[in-house]
């Protein structure tokens, strides 16, 4: 027992001694040409395959994108789209045709995409009350919801700009005269549904004011089941973003034509935003995005090229490593 | 040359002047103290005896401590940001922004409080020390702090004096007591204090109660060596001198107890009045760091300005979803764009505050503290086993400055040389005795190509410390057979009598120890002993010498010489005399002193002897020996009596006593008869020549500044490799015939004018000549030798530029005969004129001004007094340790600090720029990209520790290689690692990395989703980005390490791990208080996707691959010198590593460990003493002569005193 104690003390002392004498055991990597070339080579060998795999994954995703914000405004109103979209008396129905160019395996995800929409604006991001979303009208301090906090002295549930500007275009899909079933359940993150939005909180006094920003909510359904709202309220990182609308749970064959009947309610015209409808399959990596794959391939191949360049350099102009004549004071004495 | 002013700029404040040795007039001029009468003294309201050296008390700590903290611009900035973040304009939560700031503040405040607490404890223990005070017929034990002016107290043996007291009575005979003044000046020899005869009896409490004296004395002042006052007792006025004063901080030795009256108390004691704070020095690197921070600030402001302007342009009512109605707040009101810009500016300032590295200063301080306290102080390579002295860094501010030194100013005595004086040779009656050969002579001989044969020491020759003399003609009584045996006798007598040495210990020749004010004196008395004139006892009036019988060999007789007067040594007089009465009634004045002074006072006749002796003196001088002339004079009794009256009068004068004493001494020290001369060898320190050679290979120029004669100085310079025959030497000397001629005429104004002209001509001539040497690379190096007198004129503003130009081109410069003030002037000439980093090293009181003037002051510890050490920034025991201190510690500290600073710069810039790019994508609204806690913990947790380890452990090459290739040091001198170009490179990488972080992640995440098609939101993306930032920034650190210990790996891995642990907890826990809805479950969602892993692999590599490319290309094509050395020794690195290890294991023997432990204890009495021929008043003497202020001596005596009293048990 004492022996081990002494041993331990001794080790500790030795360690402290090594510390104060600055001679802790250390590995001292020196970037020799061999290392440089090896590391570049390794990077190339790792990243090119990774890149190719990701690219392949990205290519296997079938994606149909249809921008409809302009087309869906009838010809006469195109000069003044804003008044068109703000005029409730004009029906906003619109039909679009989407051609499937490749076999799409279910589930097929339906996204709407907005561009130039600053959901990450500071004023917008903070204009919500998380506690109200969870506790409902019991929670009174909703000052963060300014300017959409109260209406006629009554609190608004859900309050805040985000909820107020809820996206409210709706889509139905018809293939060969039969309506495609769209599953709109389970489109929001489970963690959001279960923990952020109250199961007994129902919309109240919502969109009753003079200014109406976006979609309305069914006051009978609790917030935790209002999945469109939940999706919308997970604010996006960039001014161009996609949000999940629903899933088509049937395979689509190549050359199928899908008729989309949509109601074009949402105003993106005043600030020049685009609206797009996206149908996309999915795979292990996510959606169609060549960026990762390209980046990996570029990095991998440039590493390979650098490895080759350095090898050639090394063969042709061999830099004598550790050559004392490189030291300036030696150089001087040579010249002198 | 702008900014260079005469003298040192810090010397300008008159309040800092200390004129030790001279009394400053005070108003009112006198203080009257009624001894033993508290009521009468009460009216004067003298200060109490309790002292306080703390900076704060309980109430002032917070305001004062915070004030100190907010004097730093960075802290002030963060205070502003914290306040801003509490406003609605802030994009971040105020609490999270204040946390890192308060952590940093708290850290600093705790440090302050801890230090102050220690000071308080110290004060407390001192204030509560008991002392015996006379109260109502008896001694009563009171605490020091209760002591009052006028009290009669009793101090026992080995006790410390609680205040400045007047010695009344002592248990020793004749009212004598012995004191040790080590706390005041570091001198450990005992000093005698003697009470006035009138008060000898007041020893018992009964007697002491009757004592009713009145002391009239000067007001409290800081002059340690003067005291003027009178004691009025029984209507008699008795003069008081420093001889009756016992100063606080000293201790009583060899005396049972003394009784004294308190004169000055508490902060009015001389020791306390001398304690002042050393002005703290800042390193050059830190000053440059300020510039970098300033650059960061301007970057910050331009970033904010860009963002704010754009936000003013962006904001528009068309974004209806932003709810920008008529009543919108100012920050988003499109109708008031100017306000939008201003307020967004504030928002962005808060948002980008991470650009300023908040923890940089704390990290640097921690690193430096460990570097100095653990590495420098505990380096065994700088531990001097003989004197048991480790190196000690007295400040941790200047570690990296040590890596950039370009000029070293060195004192000679005690620094280059050992200050171990050995009686080596002598010249008696025109005959040289002594067969030894000095190292310098040997060096000269070797250079001349003469082979030196080892001198055979005659058998049985006496060798002891301080006596290295061998000559059969003198030893063992053989001198009686010499033709000039009478001169020999007188010579030995003079050695045995004319001194102020105290014998200690047993009165046998073998065991006796001499306590001397200077080692020269001890050596001389020792020599007398070895020649058969054994001085063994001293009383205040008598010196006892055991002489070998003059006629008969082997017979000894005890002779007592009555000492009538002692005319003490000081640097003006440069001599010392004793008037004594031989037992046969013969009155003799013995005198010893500098050759110039003695020769002036020699009587006529004997010219042959004088001339021969002068030749001998020059011969000794050129051999590097220290010489003294001995002379005597027989006095007629009537002549003596009349002189003695004048002497006594001068001695009791209140004003200008010293000056009058000097004048009186002048009257009798004339018509002397020369006996001979002594030559004492001043040995070189170990390893000095090789160390100097190494340092000069490192590109450091070494200047020797010494008070010695030119010949001695040049020879020491030769012996140290500073000068050699291949060099072109310029010598500017005032010892030319022309100058001497003018001097003889005696007209001061003419002399000054002439010398100035002469110096100017010489300088011009040298400057004309110099370019032809230093322009050709193969030409000889240049050396300059200049003496003090010429230097005085050369330092004149009109000639200063010439002097500087010339001396900067010289490889070495030797200044001899320079005063302490000139040492400081030369130092600041180079420091301010040439803007180079200077280092001064010295050991004595005369080096203090030079040590304080230089960027770095180094004191030699372990030998002489503590003054130099107390004023220094680093203390080492030997000159040769400079090699380790500069080439190893300094170089490392510099490289490490540069790395730390650069890394901090990089990591904050890269991090903040990510945020900046995000701002462009949020309509310039100032939305934060990262969660509050990410942002605030980024600096203090996720990236804090690894960089500290780099600051501590990074090692490019081993210490032995640093010393083997001293040229590597030049990289530091040229400031290779902290140039703007380096900053630009790092800035480039920071920008590049931030672009990769932001755009790679935003581009790749735009369509990213999990398997059920759900898209990522803002917080998912930012968490992904932050993960990549933490991983990349930490890995980048590993790439810049030259050596990677397990601590690097642990801290880097740990930091990344801590981030993951943090985010796991943070995104899983939702407390009712602070609901983190944004971050809830984010990391689990992210980690459920394969996107996370691909990105985490891609982004760091994409960022770091460019760095790697840069590093490879840099090393391949533009390698640093140290990288080549690394490569040369790439293969033996590991082997040396293990051999180091073995060596270390061996070194850690129990003995070693014990002696090392001991070395860490407070130092006990050292063996060494002060320097007699360099009295403490030396400095002020020169100062008053040149009417210049002298910087205060920073003897932190008070603190030292308290340290000592704490270490010694009661």
JSON list of N, CA, C and O in Angstrom, two decimals, chain A residues 48-69:
[
{"chain": "A", "resi": 48, "resn": "UNK", "atom": "N", "xyz": [-12.00, 12.00, -53.00]},
{"chain": "A", "resi": 48, "resn": "UNK", "atom": "CA", "xyz": [-12.58, 11.72, -54.31]},
{"chain": "A", "resi": 48, "resn": "UNK", "atom": "C", "xyz": [-13.68, 10.65, -54.22]},
{"chain": "A", "resi": 48, "resn": "UNK", "atom": "O", "xyz": [-14.80, 10.88, -54.67]},
{"chain": "A", "resi": 49, "resn": "UNK", "atom": "N", "xyz": [-13.41, 9.52, -53.56]},
{"chain": "A", "resi": 49, "resn": "UNK", "atom": "CA", "xyz": [-14.51, 8.54, -53.43]},
{"chain": "A", "resi": 49, "resn": "UNK", "atom": "C", "xyz": [-15.70, 9.10, -52.65]},
{"chain": "A", "resi": 49, "resn": "UNK", "atom": "O", "xyz": [-16.85, 8.94, -53.08]},
{"chain": "A", "resi": 50, "resn": "UNK", "atom": "N", "xyz": [-15.42, 9.81, -51.56]},
{"chain": "A", "resi": 50, "resn": "UNK", "atom": "CA", "xyz": [-16.54, 10.35, -50.78]},
{"chain": "A", "resi": 50, "resn": "UNK", "atom": "C", "xyz": [-17.36, 11.28, -51.67]},
{"chain": "A", "resi": 50, "resn": "UNK", "atom": "O", "xyz": [-18.59, 11.22, -51.69]},
{"chain": "A", "resi": 51, "resn": "UNK", "atom": "N", "xyz": [-16.65, 12.11, -52.40]},
{"chain": "A", "resi": 51, "resn": "UNK", "atom": "CA", "xyz": [-17.33, 13.06, -53.27]},
{"chain": "A", "resi": 51, "resn": "UNK", "atom": "C", "xyz": [-18.17, 12.35, -54.31]},
{"chain": "A", "resi": 51, "resn": "UNK", "atom": "O", "xyz": [-19.33, 12.73, -54.57]},
{"chain": "A", "resi": 52, "resn": "UNK", "atom": "N", "xyz": [-17.58, 11.31, -54.91]},
{"chain": "A", "resi": 52, "resn": "UNK", "atom": "CA", "xyz": [-18.32, 10.59, -55.95]},
{"chain": "A", "resi": 52, "resn": "UNK", "atom": "C", "xyz": [-19.56, 9.94, -55.37]},
{"chain": "A", "resi": 52, "resn": "UNK", "atom": "O", "xyz": [-20.63, 10.00, -55.97]},
{"chain": "A", "resi": 53, "resn": "UNK", "atom": "N", "xyz": [-19.42, 9.38, -54.19]},
{"chain": "A", "resi": 53, "resn": "UNK", "atom": "CA", "xyz": [-20.58, 8.73, -53.57]},
{"chain": "A", "resi": 53, "resn": "UNK", "atom": "C", "xyz": [-21.67, 9.76, -53.31]},
{"chain": "A", "resi": 53, "resn": "UNK", "atom": "O", "xyz": [-22.85, 9.54, -53.60]},
{"chain": "A", "resi": 54, "resn": "UNK", "atom": "N", "xyz": [-21.28, 10.91, -52.76]},
{"chain": "A", "resi": 54, "resn": "UNK", "atom": "CA", "xyz": [-22.29, 11.94, -52.47]},
{"chain": "A", "resi": 54, "resn": "UNK", "atom": "C", "xyz": [-22.93, 12.45, -53.75]},
{"chain": "A", "resi": 54, "resn": "UNK", "atom": "O", "xyz": [-24.14, 12.69, -53.80]},
{"chain": "A", "resi": 55, "resn": "UNK", "atom": "N", "xyz": [-22.10, 12.64, -54.74]},
{"chain": "A", "resi": 55, "resn": "UNK", "atom": "CA", "xyz": [-22.65, 13.12, -56.02]},
{"chain": "A", "resi": 55, "resn": "UNK", "atom": "C", "xyz": [-23.69, 12.14, -56.56]},
{"chain": "A", "resi": 55, "resn": "UNK", "atom": "O", "xyz": [-24.77, 12.52, -57.01]},
{"chain": "A", "resi": 56, "resn": "UNK", "atom": "N", "xyz": [-23.31, 10.87, -56.48]},
{"chain": "A", "resi": 56, "resn": "UNK", "atom": "CA", "xyz": [-24.19, 9.83, -56.97]},
{"chain": "A", "resi": 56, "resn": "UNK", "atom": "C", "xyz": [-25.51, 9.85, -56.21]},
{"chain": "A", "resi": 56, "resn": "UNK", "atom": "O", "xyz": [-26.60, 9.79, -56.80]},
{"chain": "A", "resi": 57, "resn": "UNK", "atom": "N", "xyz": [-25.38, 10.01, -54.89]},
{"chain": "A", "resi": 57, "resn": "UNK", "atom": "CA", "xyz": [-26.58, 10.08, -54.07]},
{"chain": "A", "resi": 57, "resn": "UNK", "atom": "C", "xyz": [-27.44, 11.26, -54.49]},
{"chain": "A", "resi": 57, "resn": "UNK", "atom": "O", "xyz": [-28.66, 11.16, -54.62]},
{"chain": "A", "resi": 58, "resn": "UNK", "atom": "N", "xyz": [-26.78, 12.37, -54.72]},
{"chain": "A", "resi": 58, "resn": "UNK", "atom": "CA", "xyz": [-27.51, 13.57, -55.09]},
{"chain": "A", "resi": 58, "resn": "UNK", "atom": "C", "xyz": [-28.20, 13.39, -56.44]},
{"chain": "A", "resi": 58, "resn": "UNK", "atom": "O", "xyz": [-29.33, 13.81, -56.64]},
{"chain": "A", "resi": 59, "resn": "UNK", "atom": "N", "xyz": [-27.49, 12.72, -57.36]},
{"chain": "A", "resi": 59, "resn": "UNK", "atom": "CA", "xyz": [-28.08, 12.52, -58.69]},
{"chain": "A", "resi": 59, "resn": "UNK", "atom": "C", "xyz": [-29.23, 11.54, -58.67]},
{"chain": "A", "resi": 59, "resn": "UNK", "atom": "O", "xyz": [-30.12, 11.59, -59.52]},
{"chain": "A", "resi": 60, "resn": "UNK", "atom": "N", "xyz": [-29.22, 10.64, -57.71]},
{"chain": "A", "resi": 60, "resn": "UNK", "atom": "CA", "xyz": [-30.30, 9.66, -57.68]},
{"chain": "A", "resi": 60, "resn": "UNK", "atom": "C", "xyz": [-31.62, 10.26, -57.21]},
{"chain": "A", "resi": 60, "resn": "UNK", "atom": "O", "xyz": [-32.67, 9.65, -57.30]},
{"chain": "A", "resi": 61, "resn": "UNK", "atom": "N", "xyz": [-31.53, 11.47, -56.69]},
{"chain": "A", "resi": 61, "resn": "UNK", "atom": "CA", "xyz": [-32.75, 12.13, -56.24]},
{"chain": "A", "resi": 61, "resn": "UNK", "atom": "C", "xyz": [-33.45, 12.76, -57.44]},
{"chain": "A", "resi": 61, "resn": "UNK", "atom": "O", "xyz": [-32.80, 13.44, -58.25]},
{"chain": "A", "resi": 62, "resn": "UNK", "atom": "N", "xyz": [-34.74, 12.52, -57.56]},
{"chain": "A", "resi": 62, "resn": "UNK", "atom": "CA", "xyz": [-35.49, 13.13, -58.65]},
{"chain": "A", "resi": 62, "resn": "UNK", "atom": "C", "xyz": [-36.23, 14.33, -58.09]},
{"chain": "A", "resi": 62, "resn": "UNK", "atom": "O", "xyz": [-36.88, 14.25, -57.04]},
{"chain": "A", "resi": 63, "resn": "UNK", "atom": "N", "xyz": [-36.12, 15.45, -58.76]},
{"chain": "A", "resi": 63, "resn": "UNK", "atom": "CA", "xyz": [-36.68, 16.67, -58.21]},
{"chain": "A", "resi": 63, "resn": "UNK", "atom": "C", "xyz": [-37.38, 17.43, -59.33]},
{"chain": "A", "resi": 63, "resn": "UNK", "atom": "O", "xyz": [-36.82, 17.60, -60.42]},
{"chain": "A", "resi": 64, "resn": "UNK", "atom": "N", "xyz": [-38.62, 17.81, -59.11]},
{"chain": "A", "resi": 64, "resn": "UNK", "atom": "CA", "xyz": [-39.32, 18.65, -60.09]},
{"chain": "A", "resi": 64, "resn": "UNK", "atom": "C", "xyz": [-39.61, 19.97, -59.43]},
{"chain": "A", "resi": 64, "resn": "UNK", "atom": "O", "xyz": [-40.17, 20.02, -58.32]},
{"chain": "A", "resi": 65, "resn": "UNK", "atom": "N", "xyz": [-39.18, 21.05, -60.05]},
{"chain": "A", "resi": 65, "resn": "UNK", "atom": "CA", "xyz": [-39.39, 22.38, -59.49]},
{"chain": "A", "resi": 65, "resn": "UNK", "atom": "C", "xyz": [-40.26, 23.17, -60.43]},
{"chain": "A", "resi": 65, "resn": "UNK", "atom": "O", "xyz": [-40.05, 23.16, -61.65]},
{"chain": "A", "resi": 66, "resn": "UNK", "atom": "N", "xyz": [-41.26, 23.83, -59.87]},
{"chain": "A", "resi": 66, "resn": "UNK", "atom": "CA", "xyz": [-42.13, 24.64, -60.72]},
{"chain": "A", "resi": 66, "resn": "UNK", "atom": "C", "xyz": [-42.35, 25.99, -60.07]},
{"chain": "A", "resi": 66, "resn": "UNK", "atom": "O", "xyz": [-42.88, 26.08, -58.96]},
{"chain": "A", "resi": 67, "resn": "UNK", "atom": "N", "xyz": [-41.91, 27.03, -60.74]},
{"chain": "A", "resi": 67, "resn": "UNK", "atom": "CA", "xyz": [-42.15, 28.36, -60.19]},
{"chain": "A", "resi": 67, "resn": "UNK", "atom": "C", "xyz": [-43.52, 28.80, -60.66]},
{"chain": "A", "resi": 67, "resn": "UNK", "atom": "O", "xyz": [-43.80, 28.83, -61.85]},
{"chain": "A", "resi": 68, "resn": "UNK", "atom": "N", "xyz": [-44.39, 29.16, -59.73]},
{"chain": "A", "resi": 68, "resn": "UNK", "atom": "CA", "xyz": [-45.75, 29.43, -60.15]},
{"chain": "A", "resi": 68, "resn": "UNK", "atom": "C", "xyz": [-46.21, 30.84, -59.80]},
{"chain": "A", "resi": 68, "resn": "UNK", "atom": "O", "xyz": [-47.33, 31.22, -60.12]},
{"chain": "A", "resi": 69, "resn": "UNK", "atom": "N", "xyz": [-45.41, 31.64, -59.17]},
{"chain": "A", "resi": 69, "resn": "UNK", "atom": "CA", "xyz": [-45.93, 32.91, -58.66]},
{"chain": "A", "resi": 69, "resn": "UNK", "atom": "C", "xyz": [-46.35, 33.86, -59.77]},
{"chain": "A", "resi": 69, "resn": "UNK", "atom": "O", "xyz": [-47.30, 34.61, -59.64]}
]
